[in-house]
mmCIF file of C-alpha atoms in Angstrom:
data_model
loop_
_atom_site.group_PDB
_atom_site.id
_atom_site.type_symbol
_atom_site.label_atom_id
_atom_site.label_comp_id
_atom_site.label_asym_id
_atom_site.label_seq_id
_atom_site.Cartn_x
_atom_site.Cartn_y
_atom_site.Cartn_z
ATOM 1 C CA UNK A 749 -0.849 -49.889 109.425
ATOM 2 C CA UNK A 750 0.690 -47.601 106.911
ATOM 3 C CA UNK A 751 0.064 -43.971 107.284
ATOM 4 C CA UNK A 752 -1.832 -41.985 104.333
ATOM 5 C CA UNK A 753 1.038 -40.183 102.501
ATOM 6 C CA UNK A 754 0.781 -36.278 102.723
ATOM 7 C CA UNK A 755 1.377 -34.289 99.559
ATOM 8 C CA UNK A 756 2.966 -30.872 100.230
ATOM 9 C CA UNK A 757 4.610 -30.244 96.752
ATOM 10 C CA UNK A 758 1.845 -28.211 95.106
ATOM 11 C CA UNK A 759 3.973 -25.565 93.914
ATOM 12 C CA UNK A 760 5.615 -28.356 91.656
ATOM 13 C CA UNK A 761 2.442 -29.766 90.301
ATOM 14 C CA UNK A 762 -0.908 -30.338 91.552
ATOM 15 C CA UNK A 763 -3.476 -33.067 91.104
ATOM 16 C CA UNK A 764 -5.978 -32.728 88.236
ATOM 17 C CA UNK A 765 -9.264 -31.243 89.761
ATOM 18 C CA UNK A 766 -12.471 -33.086 89.049
ATOM 19 C CA UNK A 767 -13.553 -29.910 86.819
ATOM 20 C CA UNK A 768 -10.609 -30.330 84.722
ATOM 21 C CA UNK A 769 -10.843 -33.972 84.303
ATOM 22 C CA UNK A 770 -14.461 -33.852 83.140
ATOM 23 C CA UNK A 771 -13.706 -31.095 80.714
ATOM 24 C CA UNK A 772 -10.642 -33.023 79.308
ATOM 25 C CA UNK A 773 -12.741 -36.374 78.897
ATOM 26 C CA UNK A 774 -15.514 -34.617 77.184
ATOM 27 C CA UNK A 775 -13.427 -33.044 74.892
ATOM 28 C CA UNK A 776 -11.101 -36.155 74.048
ATOM 29 C CA UNK A 777 -14.202 -37.915 72.889
ATOM 30 C CA UNK A 778 -14.336 -35.671 70.002
ATOM 31 C CA UNK A 779 -10.680 -34.803 69.634
ATOM 32 C CA UNK A 780 -10.586 -33.831 66.093
ATOM 33 C CA UNK A 781 -8.258 -30.852 64.296
ATOM 34 C CA UNK A 782 -9.701 -27.701 64.914
ATOM 35 C CA UNK A 783 -8.185 -26.238 61.626
ATOM 36 C CA UNK A 784 -10.322 -28.998 59.719
ATOM 37 C CA UNK A 785 -13.433 -27.139 57.828
ATOM 38 C CA UNK A 786 -15.629 -30.329 58.421
ATOM 39 C CA UNK A 787 -18.381 -30.661 61.140
ATOM 40 C CA UNK A 788 -16.074 -32.380 63.286
ATOM 41 C CA UNK A 789 -13.213 -29.806 63.087
ATOM 42 C CA UNK A 790 -15.640 -27.021 63.434
ATOM 43 C CA UNK A 791 -16.852 -28.663 67.010
ATOM 44 C CA UNK A 792 -13.256 -28.800 68.012
ATOM 45 C CA UNK A 793 -12.746 -25.363 67.145
ATOM 46 C CA UNK A 794 -15.668 -24.230 69.025
ATOM 47 C CA UNK A 795 -14.174 -25.945 71.998
ATOM 48 C CA UNK A 796 -10.963 -23.980 71.592
ATOM 49 C CA UNK A 797 -13.050 -20.781 71.052
ATOM 50 C CA UNK A 798 -15.004 -21.202 74.285
ATOM 51 C CA UNK A 799 -11.867 -22.119 76.254
ATOM 52 C CA UNK A 800 -10.051 -19.015 74.911
ATOM 53 C CA UNK A 801 -12.941 -16.946 75.883
ATOM 54 C CA UNK A 802 -12.988 -18.089 79.354
ATOM 55 C CA UNK A 803 -9.378 -17.559 79.777
ATOM 56 C CA UNK A 804 -9.274 -14.138 78.522
ATOM 57 C CA UNK A 805 -12.184 -13.120 80.960
ATOM 58 C CA UNK A 806 -10.235 -14.344 83.722
ATOM 59 C CA UNK A 807 -7.055 -12.416 82.867
ATOM 60 C CA UNK A 808 -9.190 -9.346 81.591
ATOM 61 C CA UNK A 809 -7.783 -9.454 77.899
ATOM 62 C CA UNK A 810 -9.681 -9.693 74.651
ATOM 63 C CA UNK A 811 -9.611 -13.040 73.266
ATOM 64 C CA UNK A 812 -7.222 -12.266 70.390
ATOM 65 C CA UNK A 813 -4.685 -11.484 73.244
ATOM 66 C CA UNK A 814 -4.671 -15.122 74.406
ATOM 67 C CA UNK A 815 -1.634 -17.532 73.258
ATOM 68 C CA UNK A 816 -1.811 -21.155 74.319
ATOM 69 C CA UNK A 817 1.635 -22.891 74.778
ATOM 70 C CA UNK A 818 2.949 -26.359 76.095
ATOM 71 C CA UNK A 819 3.539 -24.703 79.837
ATOM 72 C CA UNK A 820 4.865 -22.023 81.989
ATOM 73 C CA UNK A 821 8.472 -22.450 80.624
ATOM 74 C CA UNK A 822 7.379 -22.043 76.889
ATOM 75 C CA UNK A 823 5.152 -19.129 77.908
ATOM 76 C CA UNK A 824 8.206 -17.302 79.464
ATOM 77 C CA UNK A 825 10.494 -18.295 76.559
ATOM 78 C CA UNK A 826 7.831 -16.885 73.931
ATOM 79 C CA UNK A 827 7.389 -13.527 75.787
ATOM 80 C CA UNK A 828 11.238 -12.808 76.204
ATOM 81 C CA UNK A 829 12.496 -14.409 72.949
ATOM 82 C CA UNK A 830 9.524 -13.524 70.874
ATOM 83 C CA UNK A 831 9.177 -10.004 71.756
ATOM 84 C CA UNK A 832 12.977 -9.479 71.551
ATOM 85 C CA UNK A 833 13.572 -11.024 68.479
ATOM 86 C CA UNK A 834 10.754 -8.942 66.941
ATOM 87 C CA UNK A 835 11.938 -5.520 68.266
ATOM 88 C CA UNK A 836 12.692 -3.010 65.430
ATOM 89 C CA UNK A 837 14.034 -0.268 67.845
ATOM 90 C CA UNK A 838 17.828 -0.880 67.599
ATOM 91 C CA UNK A 839 18.469 1.671 70.545
ATOM 92 C CA UNK A 840 16.379 -0.444 72.952
ATOM 93 C CA UNK A 841 18.704 -3.558 73.375
ATOM 94 C CA UNK A 842 18.496 -3.724 77.289
ATOM 95 C CA UNK A 843 16.533 -6.425 79.235
ATOM 96 C CA UNK A 844 16.175 -6.398 82.936
ATOM 97 C CA UNK A 845 15.475 -9.209 85.037
ATOM 98 C CA UNK A 846 15.640 -10.139 88.727
ATOM 99 C CA UNK A 847 18.253 -12.600 90.166
ATOM 100 C CA UNK A 848 15.702 -14.685 91.722
ATOM 101 C CA UNK A 849 13.665 -15.434 88.255
ATOM 102 C CA UNK A 850 12.960 -19.115 87.061
ATOM 103 C CA UNK A 851 15.245 -20.425 85.092
ATOM 104 C CA UNK A 852 12.949 -20.355 82.201
ATOM 105 C CA UNK A 853 13.590 -16.346 82.288
ATOM 106 C CA UNK A 854 17.107 -16.331 83.273
ATOM 107 C CA UNK A 855 18.047 -18.839 80.321
ATOM 108 C CA UNK A 856 15.936 -17.207 77.807
ATOM 109 C CA UNK A 857 17.748 -13.657 78.865
ATOM 110 C CA UNK A 858 21.080 -15.472 78.636
ATOM 111 C CA UNK A 859 20.176 -16.489 74.933
ATOM 112 C CA UNK A 860 19.519 -13.133 74.151
ATOM 113 C CA UNK A 861 23.015 -12.168 75.261
ATOM 114 C CA UNK A 862 24.444 -14.045 72.326
ATOM 115 C CA UNK A 863 22.309 -12.050 70.016
ATOM 116 C CA UNK A 864 23.346 -8.334 70.802
ATOM 117 C CA UNK A 865 21.177 -7.497 74.038
ATOM 118 C CA UNK A 866 22.618 -6.383 77.235
ATOM 119 C CA UNK A 867 21.120 -8.637 80.074
ATOM 120 C CA UNK A 868 20.944 -6.819 83.492
ATOM 121 C CA UNK A 869 20.385 -9.003 86.256
ATOM 122 C CA UNK A 870 18.916 -7.123 89.349
ATOM 123 C CA UNK A 871 19.686 -7.878 93.347
ATOM 124 C CA UNK A 872 17.286 -8.677 95.902
ATOM 125 C CA UNK A 873 17.404 -8.140 99.765
ATOM 126 C CA UNK A 874 17.465 -10.741 102.211
ATOM 127 C CA UNK A 875 13.985 -11.153 102.013
ATOM 128 C CA UNK A 876 13.927 -12.010 98.430
ATOM 129 C CA UNK A 877 12.421 -8.429 97.391
ATOM 130 C CA UNK A 878 13.574 -6.698 94.257
ATOM 131 C CA UNK A 879 16.382 -3.815 95.035
ATOM 132 C CA UNK A 880 13.915 -0.818 94.112
ATOM 133 C CA UNK A 881 17.097 1.478 93.852
ATOM 134 C CA UNK A 882 18.804 -0.755 91.525
ATOM 135 C CA UNK A 883 15.634 -1.180 89.385
ATOM 136 C CA UNK A 884 15.268 2.820 88.983
ATOM 137 C CA UNK A 885 18.995 3.147 88.107
ATOM 138 C CA UNK A 886 19.279 0.206 85.639
ATOM 139 C CA UNK A 887 15.704 1.088 83.951
ATOM 140 C CA UNK A 888 16.341 3.737 81.092
ATOM 141 C CA UNK A 889 15.629 4.796 77.416
ATOM 142 C CA UNK A 890 17.971 1.734 76.258
ATOM 143 C CA UNK A 891 15.536 -0.775 78.263
ATOM 144 C CA UNK A 892 13.366 -3.026 75.734
ATOM 145 C CA UNK A 893 11.837 -5.400 78.101
ATOM 146 C CA UNK A 894 11.769 -6.170 81.827
ATOM 147 C CA UNK A 895 10.778 -9.728 83.187
ATOM 148 C CA UNK A 896 9.927 -9.734 86.941
ATOM 149 C CA UNK A 897 7.927 -12.686 88.442
ATOM 150 C CA UNK A 898 4.655 -11.845 90.387
ATOM 151 C CA UNK A 899 5.718 -14.540 92.995
ATOM 152 C CA UNK A 900 8.773 -16.494 93.311
ATOM 153 C CA UNK A 901 8.248 -20.255 92.917
ATOM 154 C CA UNK A 902 10.623 -21.111 95.819
ATOM 155 C CA UNK A 903 9.665 -18.663 98.557
ATOM 156 C CA UNK A 904 6.277 -17.580 97.449
ATOM 157 C CA UNK A 905 7.637 -13.721 97.906
ATOM 158 C CA UNK A 906 5.668 -11.354 95.872
ATOM 159 C CA UNK A 907 6.999 -8.416 94.054
ATOM 160 C CA UNK A 908 5.382 -4.923 93.878
ATOM 161 C CA UNK A 909 4.581 -5.497 90.071
ATOM 162 C CA UNK A 910 2.013 -2.505 89.620
ATOM 163 C CA UNK A 911 4.741 0.078 90.986
ATOM 164 C CA UNK A 912 7.257 -1.500 88.814
ATOM 165 C CA UNK A 913 5.271 -2.222 85.571
ATOM 166 C CA UNK A 914 4.323 1.533 85.805
ATOM 167 C CA UNK A 915 7.950 2.898 85.978
ATOM 168 C CA UNK A 916 8.875 0.359 82.780
ATOM 169 C CA UNK A 917 5.801 1.904 81.160
ATOM 170 C CA UNK A 918 7.066 5.443 81.745
ATOM 171 C CA UNK A 919 10.380 4.631 80.265
ATOM 172 C CA UNK A 920 8.744 3.028 77.184
ATOM 173 C CA UNK A 921 9.679 -0.529 78.139
ATOM 174 C CA UNK A 922 7.569 -3.656 77.673
ATOM 175 C CA UNK A 923 6.979 -5.338 81.095
ATOM 176 C CA UNK A 924 6.621 -9.186 81.282
ATOM 177 C CA UNK A 925 5.753 -10.843 84.563
ATOM 178 C CA UNK A 926 6.068 -14.768 85.085
ATOM 179 C CA UNK A 927 2.780 -15.584 87.404
ATOM 180 C CA UNK A 928 2.656 -19.236 87.045
ATOM 181 C CA UNK A 929 3.011 -19.842 91.002
ATOM 182 C CA UNK A 930 0.049 -17.027 91.588
ATOM 183 C CA UNK A 931 -2.804 -17.633 89.247
ATOM 184 C CA UNK A 932 -4.410 -19.846 91.603
ATOM 185 C CA UNK A 933 -4.117 -17.408 94.574
ATOM 186 C CA UNK A 934 -4.184 -13.844 92.957
ATOM 187 C CA UNK A 935 -6.285 -12.130 90.633
ATOM 188 C CA UNK A 936 -4.151 -12.205 87.481
ATOM 189 C CA UNK A 937 -5.779 -9.712 85.226
ATOM 190 C CA UNK A 938 -3.160 -7.599 83.408
ATOM 191 C CA UNK A 939 -4.909 -4.482 83.890
ATOM 192 C CA UNK A 940 -4.659 -5.197 87.735
ATOM 193 C CA UNK A 941 -0.967 -5.143 87.500
ATOM 194 C CA UNK A 942 -0.310 -2.874 84.576
ATOM 195 C CA UNK A 943 1.644 -5.433 82.670
ATOM 196 C CA UNK A 944 2.218 -5.832 78.914
ATOM 197 C CA UNK A 945 2.717 -10.025 78.952
ATOM 198 C CA UNK A 946 1.789 -12.598 81.760
ATOM 199 C CA UNK A 947 2.582 -16.165 81.879
ATOM 200 C CA UNK A 948 0.559 -18.763 83.543
ATOM 201 C CA UNK A 949 0.656 -22.884 83.746
ATOM 202 C CA UNK A 950 -2.187 -24.981 84.049
ATOM 203 C CA UNK A 951 -0.793 -27.668 86.147
ATOM 204 C CA UNK A 952 -0.207 -25.261 89.110
ATOM 205 C CA UNK A 953 -4.026 -24.913 89.495
ATOM 206 C CA UNK A 954 -5.451 -28.351 88.773
ATOM 207 C CA UNK A 955 -5.125 -28.487 84.837
ATOM 208 C CA UNK A 956 -3.080 -31.192 83.100
ATOM 209 C CA UNK A 957 0.524 -30.703 82.350
ATOM 210 C CA UNK A 958 1.378 -29.652 78.979
ATOM 211 C CA UNK A 959 -0.843 -26.303 78.765
ATOM 212 C CA UNK A 960 0.046 -22.994 79.294
ATOM 213 C CA UNK A 961 -0.991 -19.317 78.287
ATOM 214 C CA UNK A 962 0.919 -16.151 77.579
ATOM 215 C CA UNK A 963 -1.725 -13.245 77.745
ATOM 216 C CA UNK A 964 -0.836 -9.852 76.334
ATOM 217 C CA UNK A 965 -2.678 -6.399 77.107
ATOM 218 C CA UNK A 966 -2.027 -5.131 73.589
ATOM 219 C CA UNK A 967 -0.789 -5.898 70.367
ATOM 220 C CA UNK A 968 2.789 -6.996 70.629
ATOM 221 C CA UNK A 969 4.604 -8.680 67.648
ATOM 222 C CA UNK A 970 6.067 -12.158 68.962
ATOM 223 C CA UNK A 971 8.646 -13.993 66.839
ATOM 224 C CA UNK A 972 7.536 -17.741 67.101
ATOM 225 C CA UNK A 973 9.517 -20.501 68.744
ATOM 226 C CA UNK A 974 7.931 -23.016 66.633
ATOM 227 C CA UNK A 975 7.405 -22.741 62.851
ATOM 228 C CA UNK A 976 4.749 -24.315 60.523
ATOM 229 C CA UNK A 977 1.061 -23.470 60.620
ATOM 230 C CA UNK A 978 -0.572 -20.318 61.514
ATOM 231 C CA UNK A 979 -2.042 -21.181 64.790
ATOM 232 C CA UNK A 980 -2.208 -18.970 67.836
ATOM 233 C CA UNK A 981 -2.360 -15.990 65.570
ATOM 234 C CA UNK A 982 0.783 -17.156 64.020
ATOM 235 C CA UNK A 983 2.701 -17.249 67.411
ATOM 236 C CA UNK A 984 2.746 -20.969 67.889
ATOM 237 C CA UNK A 985 2.790 -23.445 65.127
ATOM 238 C CA UNK A 986 1.139 -27.053 65.648
ATOM 239 C CA UNK A 987 -2.373 -28.360 66.034
ATOM 240 C CA UNK A 988 -3.714 -27.381 69.367
ATOM 241 C CA UNK A 989 -4.176 -29.490 72.314
ATOM 242 C CA UNK A 990 -7.924 -28.953 72.534
ATOM 243 C CA UNK A 991 -8.634 -31.556 75.437
ATOM 244 C CA UNK A 992 -5.778 -29.898 77.390
ATOM 245 C CA UNK A 993 -6.958 -26.301 76.729
ATOM 246 C CA UNK A 994 -10.593 -27.096 77.701
ATOM 247 C CA UNK A 995 -9.329 -28.720 80.882
ATOM 248 C CA UNK A 996 -7.113 -25.644 81.540
ATOM 249 C CA UNK A 997 -10.113 -23.331 81.298
ATOM 250 C CA UNK A 998 -12.152 -25.255 83.613
ATOM 251 C CA UNK A 999 -9.414 -25.382 86.085
ATOM 252 C CA UNK A 1000 -9.033 -21.790 85.944
ATOM 253 C CA UNK A 1001 -12.724 -21.032 86.309
ATOM 254 C CA UNK A 1002 -12.552 -23.129 89.445
ATOM 255 C CA UNK A 1003 -9.382 -21.551 90.924
ATOM 256 C CA UNK A 1004 -11.082 -18.102 90.416
ATOM 257 C CA UNK A 1005 -14.261 -19.420 92.189
ATOM 258 C CA UNK A 1006 -12.259 -20.729 95.101
ATOM 259 C CA UNK A 1007 -9.490 -18.020 95.366
ATOM 260 C CA UNK A 1008 -10.846 -15.889 98.147
ATOM 261 C CA UNK A 1009 -11.893 -18.546 100.597
ATOM 262 C CA UNK A 1010 -8.465 -20.621 99.768
ATOM 263 C CA UNK A 1011 -6.533 -17.486 100.659
ATOM 264 C CA UNK A 1012 -7.978 -17.161 103.797
ATOM 265 C CA UNK A 1013 -7.928 -20.839 104.890
ATOM 266 C CA UNK A 1014 -4.554 -21.691 103.686
ATOM 267 C CA UNK A 1015 -3.062 -18.517 104.862
ATOM 268 C CA UNK A 1016 -4.351 -19.545 108.294
ATOM 269 C CA UNK A 1017 -3.265 -23.077 108.451
ATOM 270 C CA UNK A 1018 0.383 -22.120 106.986
ATOM 271 C CA UNK A 1019 1.006 -19.659 109.711
ATOM 272 C CA UNK A 1020 0.195 -22.180 112.502
ATOM 273 C CA UNK A 1021 2.302 -24.736 110.530
ATOM 274 C CA UNK A 1022 5.231 -22.308 110.477
ATOM 275 C CA UNK A 1023 4.829 -21.240 114.295
ATOM 276 C CA UNK A 1024 4.852 -25.002 115.250
ATOM 277 C CA UNK A 1025 8.036 -25.677 113.040
ATOM 278 C CA UNK A 1026 9.847 -22.670 114.616
ATOM 279 C CA UNK A 1027 9.038 -24.158 118.110
ATOM 280 C CA UNK A 1028 9.811 -27.502 117.373
ATOM 281 C CA UNK A 1029 13.121 -27.112 115.323
ATOM 282 C CA UNK A 1030 15.672 -24.856 116.859
ATOM 283 C CA UNK A 1031 17.200 -22.309 114.543
ATOM 284 C CA UNK A 1032 15.066 -22.617 111.918
ATOM 285 C CA UNK A 1033 14.806 -19.716 109.407
ATOM 286 C CA UNK A 1034 11.671 -19.093 107.075
ATOM 287 C CA UNK A 1035 12.906 -17.594 103.889
ATOM 288 C CA UNK A 1036 11.145 -14.557 102.993
ATOM 289 C CA UNK A 1037 9.282 -14.349 106.200
ATOM 290 C CA UNK A 1038 9.237 -10.602 106.239
ATOM 291 C CA UNK A 1039 8.024 -10.036 102.660
ATOM 292 C CA UNK A 1040 4.509 -10.552 101.407
ATOM 293 C CA UNK A 1041 4.154 -13.937 100.123
ATOM 294 C CA UNK A 1042 1.651 -16.456 98.509
ATOM 295 C CA UNK A 1043 -0.277 -18.266 101.038
ATOM 296 C CA UNK A 1044 0.737 -21.636 99.915
ATOM 297 C CA UNK A 1045 4.385 -21.865 100.137
ATOM 298 C CA UNK A 1046 6.676 -22.407 103.453
ATOM 299 C CA UNK A 1047 10.178 -22.392 102.563
ATOM 300 C CA UNK A 1048 12.441 -23.647 105.484
ATOM 301 C CA UNK A 1049 16.199 -23.087 105.965
ATOM 302 C CA UNK A 1050 17.454 -25.581 108.787
ATOM 303 C CA UNK A 1051 20.777 -25.506 110.262
ATOM 304 C CA UNK A 1052 22.748 -28.600 110.565
ATOM 305 C CA UNK A 1053 20.905 -31.022 107.748
ATOM 306 C CA UNK A 1054 21.283 -31.474 103.995
ATOM 307 C CA UNK A 1055 18.362 -30.776 101.901
ATOM 308 C CA UNK A 1056 18.633 -34.398 100.148
ATOM 309 C CA UNK A 1057 18.869 -36.302 103.334
ATOM 310 C CA UNK A 1058 15.832 -34.548 104.932
ATOM 311 C CA UNK A 1059 13.622 -34.906 101.906
ATOM 312 C CA UNK A 1060 14.483 -38.652 101.449
ATOM 313 C CA UNK A 1061 13.725 -39.226 105.188
ATOM 314 C CA UNK A 1062 10.420 -37.264 104.733
ATOM 315 C CA UNK A 1063 9.433 -39.269 101.809
ATOM 316 C CA UNK A 1064 10.012 -42.517 103.620
ATOM 317 C CA UNK A 1065 7.946 -40.974 106.667
ATOM 318 C CA UNK A 1066 5.138 -40.338 104.155
ATOM 319 C CA UNK A 1067 5.757 -36.485 103.153
ATOM 320 C CA UNK A 1068 6.259 -35.396 99.326
ATOM 321 C CA UNK A 1069 8.137 -32.039 99.632
ATOM 322 C CA UNK A 1070 10.948 -30.314 97.757
ATOM 323 C CA UNK A 1071 14.023 -28.515 97.858
ATOM 324 C CA UNK A 1072 12.993 -25.809 95.664
ATOM 325 C CA UNK A 1073 11.973 -25.689 92.122
ATOM 326 C CA UNK A 1074 10.757 -28.938 90.484
ATOM 327 C CA UNK A 1075 12.215 -28.106 87.027
ATOM 328 C CA UNK A 1076 15.606 -28.627 88.727
ATOM 329 C CA UNK A 1077 14.596 -32.010 90.527
ATOM 330 C CA UNK A 1078 17.500 -34.385 90.766
ATOM 331 C CA UNK A 1079 20.183 -31.526 90.869
ATOM 332 C CA UNK A 1080 20.820 -30.892 94.746
ATOM 333 C CA UNK A 1081 22.794 -27.900 94.865
ATOM 334 C CA UNK A 1082 22.219 -24.441 96.532
ATOM 335 C CA UNK A 1083 19.294 -22.672 95.013
ATOM 336 C CA UNK A 1084 20.194 -19.654 93.094
ATOM 337 C CA UNK A 1085 17.092 -17.998 94.724
ATOM 338 C CA UNK A 1086 18.383 -18.550 98.044
ATOM 339 C CA UNK A 1087 21.749 -17.713 97.136
ATOM 340 C CA UNK A 1088 20.734 -14.369 95.646
ATOM 341 C CA UNK A 1089 18.911 -13.781 99.182
ATOM 342 C CA UNK A 1090 22.120 -13.788 100.749
ATOM 343 C CA UNK A 1091 21.397 -16.686 103.139
ATOM 344 C CA UNK A 1092 24.590 -18.056 104.886
ATOM 345 C CA UNK A 1093 26.113 -21.026 102.917
ATOM 346 C CA UNK A 1094 25.453 -23.543 105.822
ATOM 347 C CA UNK A 1095 21.695 -22.677 105.762
ATOM 348 C CA UNK A 1096 21.414 -22.832 101.989
ATOM 349 C CA UNK A 1097 22.467 -26.542 102.034
ATOM 350 C CA UNK A 1098 19.163 -27.206 104.260
ATOM 351 C CA UNK A 1099 16.463 -25.754 102.170
ATOM 352 C CA UNK A 1100 13.240 -27.489 102.045
ATOM 353 C CA UNK A 1101 9.867 -26.078 100.418
ATOM 354 C CA UNK A 1102 6.567 -27.206 101.640
ATOM 355 C CA UNK A 1103 3.591 -25.974 99.382
ATOM 356 C CA UNK A 1104 -0.043 -26.404 99.843
ATOM 357 C CA UNK A 1105 -3.390 -26.624 97.757
ATOM 358 C CA UNK A 1106 -6.921 -25.122 98.555
ATOM 359 C CA UNK A 1107 -7.751 -28.850 99.818
ATOM 360 C CA UNK A 1108 -4.689 -29.029 102.178
ATOM 361 C CA UNK A 1109 -6.448 -29.890 105.790
ATOM 362 C CA UNK A 1110 -4.952 -28.332 108.948
ATOM 363 C CA UNK A 1111 -4.920 -31.763 110.785
ATOM 364 C CA UNK A 1112 -2.635 -32.917 107.621
ATOM 365 C CA UNK A 1113 -0.077 -29.810 108.292
ATOM 366 C CA UNK A 1114 -0.329 -30.722 111.838
ATOM 367 C CA UNK A 1115 0.776 -34.243 111.317
ATOM 368 C CA UNK A 1116 3.289 -33.094 109.070
ATOM 369 C CA UNK A 1117 4.915 -30.653 111.275
ATOM 370 C CA UNK A 1118 5.326 -33.736 113.981
ATOM 371 C CA UNK A 1119 6.994 -35.851 111.104
ATOM 372 C CA UNK A 1120 9.345 -33.021 110.246
ATOM 373 C CA UNK A 1121 10.562 -32.404 113.678
ATOM 374 C CA UNK A 1122 11.518 -35.995 114.224
ATOM 375 C CA UNK A 1123 12.837 -36.188 110.572
ATOM 376 C CA UNK A 1124 15.232 -33.315 111.456
ATOM 377 C CA UNK A 1125 16.200 -34.988 114.704
ATOM 378 C CA UNK A 1126 17.060 -38.291 112.528
ATOM 379 C CA UNK A 1127 19.220 -36.718 109.953
ATOM 380 C CA UNK A 1128 21.187 -34.235 112.087
#
């Protein structure tokens, strides 16, 4: 009898929650253009307004400071490219990012290097924590924007965003954080962190793919990436994805409601999973183990194996996991995140990430741990 598969790649994408599915199906039955003036258009606009209000409450900002986008990568790009291209102060042409940012941030910053901005990539320590001394040294009156993620998508390592944002504010710089991985697990209200811009993506917490949000604490000028109509307060042209946005709001409401219990339960079963893996697999290294982390990500570096071979073996054995960020799936090369943390080259080749949802069961992780140990033995 075939064993039921165990999905442990929730940091890549999550199944759609029942609440999000219901909201989507309700909205799609009357999916008219919210910019139209007739009754059908007004009904669609009412759904859009309701979703914007709910997301704004969850993130602690006025509704006018919410911009719906096509996902986390677009939200990051709009924050960085949109803000920088709107900058009027020519004396501030410096942008600081960490070496372990998602490629959406790193590549957006790289694009600005060709537009006259100086890009400073800040180092991290062996646990993936930002080098605070380097940050203080590089942050100055020339800095326009800082972009540091709240939680790393490969390791789950958390950065001290309130302290970093306060320093940026004192220097007169904007502060953006990519909170895509964190929204399900942490209170992501902008006031809680003191950030100016914050990005999240719905498919990381039970909404359909294709909807993200860029939230702003105040009025920040954003040069649009897409031109056309004046949707999203002029920041993103194109007819809004009302069913997807309605589902996003429903999924975020559920994530907020479940958050405290989910963090408590998943932290406990992750710690048990990691302890079993350490006992069963000699030399196993947990990336970022000594740093504050999200509760739902375990990143292992295993000596003597190649990530691709292990992931294929796990897939055959019924386990869905990944080597790191799904946005680079199919490209098996050492992770820039793990490399920035200084892990020795032999271990970099054997990195595998397991990530969990609030619904992940302890017994499923116990089974996955046994399968992992056997799979490592087979591919070594």
